[in-house]
mmCIF file of C-alpha atoms in Angstrom:
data_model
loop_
_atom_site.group_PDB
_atom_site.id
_atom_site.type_symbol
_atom_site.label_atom_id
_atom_site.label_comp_id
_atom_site.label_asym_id
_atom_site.label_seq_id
_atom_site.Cartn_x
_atom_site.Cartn_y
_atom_site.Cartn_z
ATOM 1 C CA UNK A 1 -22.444 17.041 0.039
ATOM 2 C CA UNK A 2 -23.243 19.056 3.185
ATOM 3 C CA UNK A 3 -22.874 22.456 3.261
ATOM 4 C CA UNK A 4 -19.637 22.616 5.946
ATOM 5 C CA UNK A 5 -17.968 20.005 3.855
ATOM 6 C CA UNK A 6 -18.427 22.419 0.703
ATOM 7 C CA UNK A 7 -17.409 24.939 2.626
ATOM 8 C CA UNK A 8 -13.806 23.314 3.667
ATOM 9 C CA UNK A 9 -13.002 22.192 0.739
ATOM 10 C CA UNK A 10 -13.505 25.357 -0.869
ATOM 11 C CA UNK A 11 -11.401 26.618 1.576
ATOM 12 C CA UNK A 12 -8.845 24.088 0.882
ATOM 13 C CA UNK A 13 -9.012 25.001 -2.597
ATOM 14 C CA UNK A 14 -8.128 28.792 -1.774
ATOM 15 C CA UNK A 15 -5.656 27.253 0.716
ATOM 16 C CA UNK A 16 -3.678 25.559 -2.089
ATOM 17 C CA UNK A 17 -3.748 28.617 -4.103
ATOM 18 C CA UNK A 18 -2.606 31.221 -1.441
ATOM 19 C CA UNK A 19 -0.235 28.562 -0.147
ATOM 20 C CA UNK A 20 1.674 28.035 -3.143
ATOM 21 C CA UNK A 21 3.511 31.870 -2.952
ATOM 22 C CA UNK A 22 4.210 31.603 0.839
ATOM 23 C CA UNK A 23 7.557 31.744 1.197
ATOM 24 C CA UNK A 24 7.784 30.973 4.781
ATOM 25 C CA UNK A 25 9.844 28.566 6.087
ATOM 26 C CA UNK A 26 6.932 26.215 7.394
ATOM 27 C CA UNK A 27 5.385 26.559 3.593
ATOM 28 C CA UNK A 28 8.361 26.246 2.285
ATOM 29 C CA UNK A 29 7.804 23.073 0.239
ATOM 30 C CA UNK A 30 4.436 25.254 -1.725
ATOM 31 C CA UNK A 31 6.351 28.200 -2.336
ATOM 32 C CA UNK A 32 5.388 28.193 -6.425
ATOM 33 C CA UNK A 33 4.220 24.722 -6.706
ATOM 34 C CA UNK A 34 0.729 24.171 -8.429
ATOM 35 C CA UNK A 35 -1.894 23.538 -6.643
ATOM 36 C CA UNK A 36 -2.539 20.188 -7.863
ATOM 37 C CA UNK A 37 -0.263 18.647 -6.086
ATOM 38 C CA UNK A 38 -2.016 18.928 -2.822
ATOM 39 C CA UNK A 39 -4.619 15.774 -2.807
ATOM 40 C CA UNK A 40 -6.116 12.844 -0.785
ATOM 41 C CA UNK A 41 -8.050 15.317 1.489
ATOM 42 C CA UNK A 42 -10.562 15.046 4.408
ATOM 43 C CA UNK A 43 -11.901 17.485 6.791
ATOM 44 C CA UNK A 44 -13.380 17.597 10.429
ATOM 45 C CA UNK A 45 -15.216 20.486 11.832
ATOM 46 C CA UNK A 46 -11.890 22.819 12.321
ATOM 47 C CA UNK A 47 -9.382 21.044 9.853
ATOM 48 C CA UNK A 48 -8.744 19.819 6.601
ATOM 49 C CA UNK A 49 -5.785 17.279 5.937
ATOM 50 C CA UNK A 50 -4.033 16.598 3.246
ATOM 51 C CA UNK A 51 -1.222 14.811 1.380
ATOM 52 C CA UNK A 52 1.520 16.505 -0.285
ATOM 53 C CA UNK A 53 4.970 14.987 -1.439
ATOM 54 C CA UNK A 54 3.742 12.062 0.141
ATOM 55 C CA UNK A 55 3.815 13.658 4.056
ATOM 56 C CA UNK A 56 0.439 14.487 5.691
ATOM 57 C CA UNK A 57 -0.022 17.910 6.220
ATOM 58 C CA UNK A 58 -3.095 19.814 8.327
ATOM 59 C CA UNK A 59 -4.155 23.433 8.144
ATOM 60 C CA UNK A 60 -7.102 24.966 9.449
ATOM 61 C CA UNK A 61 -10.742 24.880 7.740
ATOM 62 C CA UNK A 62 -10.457 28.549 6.940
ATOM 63 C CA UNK A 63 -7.024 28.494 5.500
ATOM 64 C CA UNK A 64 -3.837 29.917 6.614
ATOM 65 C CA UNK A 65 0.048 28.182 6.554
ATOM 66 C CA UNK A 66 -0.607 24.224 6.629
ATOM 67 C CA UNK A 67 1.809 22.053 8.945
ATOM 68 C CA UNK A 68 3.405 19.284 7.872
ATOM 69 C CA UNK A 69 2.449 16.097 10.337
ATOM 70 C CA UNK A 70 4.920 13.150 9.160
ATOM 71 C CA UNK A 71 8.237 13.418 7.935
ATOM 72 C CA UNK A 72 9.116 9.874 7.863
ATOM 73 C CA UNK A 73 10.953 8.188 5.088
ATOM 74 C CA UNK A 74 7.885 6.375 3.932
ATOM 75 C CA UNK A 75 4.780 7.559 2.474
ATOM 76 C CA UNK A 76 1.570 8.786 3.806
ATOM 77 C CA UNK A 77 -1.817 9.355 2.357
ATOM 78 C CA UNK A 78 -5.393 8.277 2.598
ATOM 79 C CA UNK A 79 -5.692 10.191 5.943
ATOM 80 C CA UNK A 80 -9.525 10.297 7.873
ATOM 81 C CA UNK A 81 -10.449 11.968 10.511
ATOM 82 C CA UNK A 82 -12.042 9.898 13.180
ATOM 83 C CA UNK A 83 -15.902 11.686 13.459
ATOM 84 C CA UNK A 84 -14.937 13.383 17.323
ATOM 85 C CA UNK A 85 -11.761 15.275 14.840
ATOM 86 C CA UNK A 86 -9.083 13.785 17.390
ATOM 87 C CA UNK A 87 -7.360 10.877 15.863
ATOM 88 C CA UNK A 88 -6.188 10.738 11.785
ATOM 89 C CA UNK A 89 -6.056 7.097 10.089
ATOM 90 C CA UNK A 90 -4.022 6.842 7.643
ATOM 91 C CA UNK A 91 -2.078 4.489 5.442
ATOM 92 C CA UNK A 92 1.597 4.329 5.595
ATOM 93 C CA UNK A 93 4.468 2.590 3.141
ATOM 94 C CA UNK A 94 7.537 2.072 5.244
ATOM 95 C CA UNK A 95 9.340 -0.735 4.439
ATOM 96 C CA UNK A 96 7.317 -1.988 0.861
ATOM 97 C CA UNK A 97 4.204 -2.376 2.640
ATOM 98 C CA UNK A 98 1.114 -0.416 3.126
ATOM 99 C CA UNK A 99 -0.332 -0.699 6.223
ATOM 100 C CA UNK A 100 -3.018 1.163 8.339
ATOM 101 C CA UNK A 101 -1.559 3.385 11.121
ATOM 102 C CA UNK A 102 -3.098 5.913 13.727
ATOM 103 C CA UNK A 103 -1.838 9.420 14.899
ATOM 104 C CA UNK A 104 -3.625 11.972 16.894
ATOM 105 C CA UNK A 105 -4.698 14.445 14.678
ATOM 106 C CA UNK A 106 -2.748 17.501 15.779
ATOM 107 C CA UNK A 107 0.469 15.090 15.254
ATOM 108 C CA UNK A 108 2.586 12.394 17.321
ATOM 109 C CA UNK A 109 3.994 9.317 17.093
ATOM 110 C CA UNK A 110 2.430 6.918 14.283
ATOM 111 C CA UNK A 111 0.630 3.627 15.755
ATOM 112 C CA UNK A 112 0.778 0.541 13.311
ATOM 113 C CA UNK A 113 -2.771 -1.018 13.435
ATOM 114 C CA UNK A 114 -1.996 -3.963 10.758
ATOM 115 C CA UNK A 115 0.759 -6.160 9.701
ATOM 116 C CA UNK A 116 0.139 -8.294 6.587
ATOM 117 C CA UNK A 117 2.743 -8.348 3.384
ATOM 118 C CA UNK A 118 -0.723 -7.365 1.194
ATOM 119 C CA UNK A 119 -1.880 -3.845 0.580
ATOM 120 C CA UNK A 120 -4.090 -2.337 3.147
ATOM 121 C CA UNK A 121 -5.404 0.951 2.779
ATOM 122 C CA UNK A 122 -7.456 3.318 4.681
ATOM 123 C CA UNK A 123 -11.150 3.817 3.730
ATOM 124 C CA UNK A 124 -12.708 5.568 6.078
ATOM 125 C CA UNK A 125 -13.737 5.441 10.464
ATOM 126 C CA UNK A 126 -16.558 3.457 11.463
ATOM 127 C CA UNK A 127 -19.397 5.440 12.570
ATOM 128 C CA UNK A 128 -19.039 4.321 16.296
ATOM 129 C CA UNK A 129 -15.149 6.077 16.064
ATOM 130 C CA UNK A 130 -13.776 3.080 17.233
ATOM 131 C CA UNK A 131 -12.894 0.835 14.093
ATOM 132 C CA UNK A 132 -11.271 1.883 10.937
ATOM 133 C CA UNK A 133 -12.822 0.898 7.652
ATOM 134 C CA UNK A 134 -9.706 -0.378 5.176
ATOM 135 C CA UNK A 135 -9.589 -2.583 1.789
ATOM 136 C CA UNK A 136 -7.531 -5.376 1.338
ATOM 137 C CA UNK A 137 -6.638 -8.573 -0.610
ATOM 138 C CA UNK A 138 -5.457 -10.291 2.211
ATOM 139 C CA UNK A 139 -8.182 -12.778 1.955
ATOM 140 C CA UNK A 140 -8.800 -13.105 -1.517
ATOM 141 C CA UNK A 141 -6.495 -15.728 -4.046
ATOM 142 C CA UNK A 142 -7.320 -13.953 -7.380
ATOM 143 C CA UNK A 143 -6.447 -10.378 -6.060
ATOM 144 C CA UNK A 144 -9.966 -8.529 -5.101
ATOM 145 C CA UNK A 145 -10.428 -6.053 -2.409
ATOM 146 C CA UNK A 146 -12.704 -6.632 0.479
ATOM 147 C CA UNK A 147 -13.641 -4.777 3.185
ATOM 148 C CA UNK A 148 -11.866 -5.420 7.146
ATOM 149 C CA UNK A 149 -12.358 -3.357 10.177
ATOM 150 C CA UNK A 150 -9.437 -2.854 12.597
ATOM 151 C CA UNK A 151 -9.976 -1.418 15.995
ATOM 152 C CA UNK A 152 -7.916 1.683 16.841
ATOM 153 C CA UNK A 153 -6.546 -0.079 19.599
ATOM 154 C CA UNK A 154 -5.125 -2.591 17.612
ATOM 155 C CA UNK A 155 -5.882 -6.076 17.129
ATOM 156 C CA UNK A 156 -6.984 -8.615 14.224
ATOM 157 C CA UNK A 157 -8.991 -7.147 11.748
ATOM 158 C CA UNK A 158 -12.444 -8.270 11.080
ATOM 159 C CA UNK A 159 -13.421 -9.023 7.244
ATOM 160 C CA UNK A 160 -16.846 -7.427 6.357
ATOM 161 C CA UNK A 161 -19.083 -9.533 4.894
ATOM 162 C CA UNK A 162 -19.725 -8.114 1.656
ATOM 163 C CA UNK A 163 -18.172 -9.979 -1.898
ATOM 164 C CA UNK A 164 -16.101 -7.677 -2.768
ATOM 165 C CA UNK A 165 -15.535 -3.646 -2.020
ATOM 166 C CA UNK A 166 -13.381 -1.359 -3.091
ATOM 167 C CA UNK A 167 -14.666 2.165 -2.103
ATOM 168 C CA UNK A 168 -17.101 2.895 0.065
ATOM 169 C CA UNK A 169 -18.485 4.447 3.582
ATOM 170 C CA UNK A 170 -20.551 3.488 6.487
ATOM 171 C CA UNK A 171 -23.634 5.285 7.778
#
């Protein structure tokens, strides 16, 4: 682990812990709640984001009062920054399904990226910042996860030719 990535989620650690007796209305969901509950975190070189009763929230790498991103009736986790920090995959239940979805990272409107009745869930970005690395068992009969890139633009994913994944990066 590289130093700045240490570094954030250390400060996302002291984050959770100053956060949780905030009692500002923007906090107002951490006010006395254990830090625990704040997981499925990533960071980019000025933020860290985060899931918490299943909304995405974002705060700065230093700390401060984290703002909540979604607020659908769905759930939202797995979020990645893409590697230039402007775009956040993520995978979102609406509906039953999990699918992959795109946002800019500072918030907006949710993109859907995939549509199959099968879990699809967000891995990680493709190095180039262009694809989005998620598992599935879309292709599979007896239920294992493989690997599929979707562009963020949208379109058919591509299966990537390994047996079988089901955690992983790309470098």
């Amino acid at each position: 682990m590289n130093r700045h990535r240490f570094t954030a989620l250390a400060a996302c650690a002291l984050l959770c812990a100053s956060v949780a007796g905030a009692q500002t209305d923007a906090a107002a969901p951490f006010a006395g709640a254990p830090a625990r509950l704040l997981h499925l975190a990533d960071i980019s070189a000025e933020h860290i984001v985060f899931t918490y009763e299943a909304d995405l929230w974002l705060v700065n790498d230093e700390g401060g009062v984290p703002r909540r991103l979604t607020t659908g009736h769905g759930v939202e986790r797995d979020a990645k920054f893409s590697p230039d920090g402007q775009w956040l995959a993520f995978t979102g239940e609406y509906d039953g399904g999990r699918d992959v979805y795109l946002m800019p990272a500072m918030g907006g409107e949710p993109k859907r990226l995939t549509f199959h009745p099968g879990t699809d869930q967000v891995i990680d970005w493709h190095p180039d910042g262009q694809h989005i690395l998620f598992r599935s068992s879309r292709g599979h009969a007896a239920g294992r996860t493989e690997f599929y890139l979707v562009h963020r633009d949208g379109g058919l994913p591509v299966k990537v030719p390994l047996d079988r994944a089901a955690l992983g990066s790309d470098s």
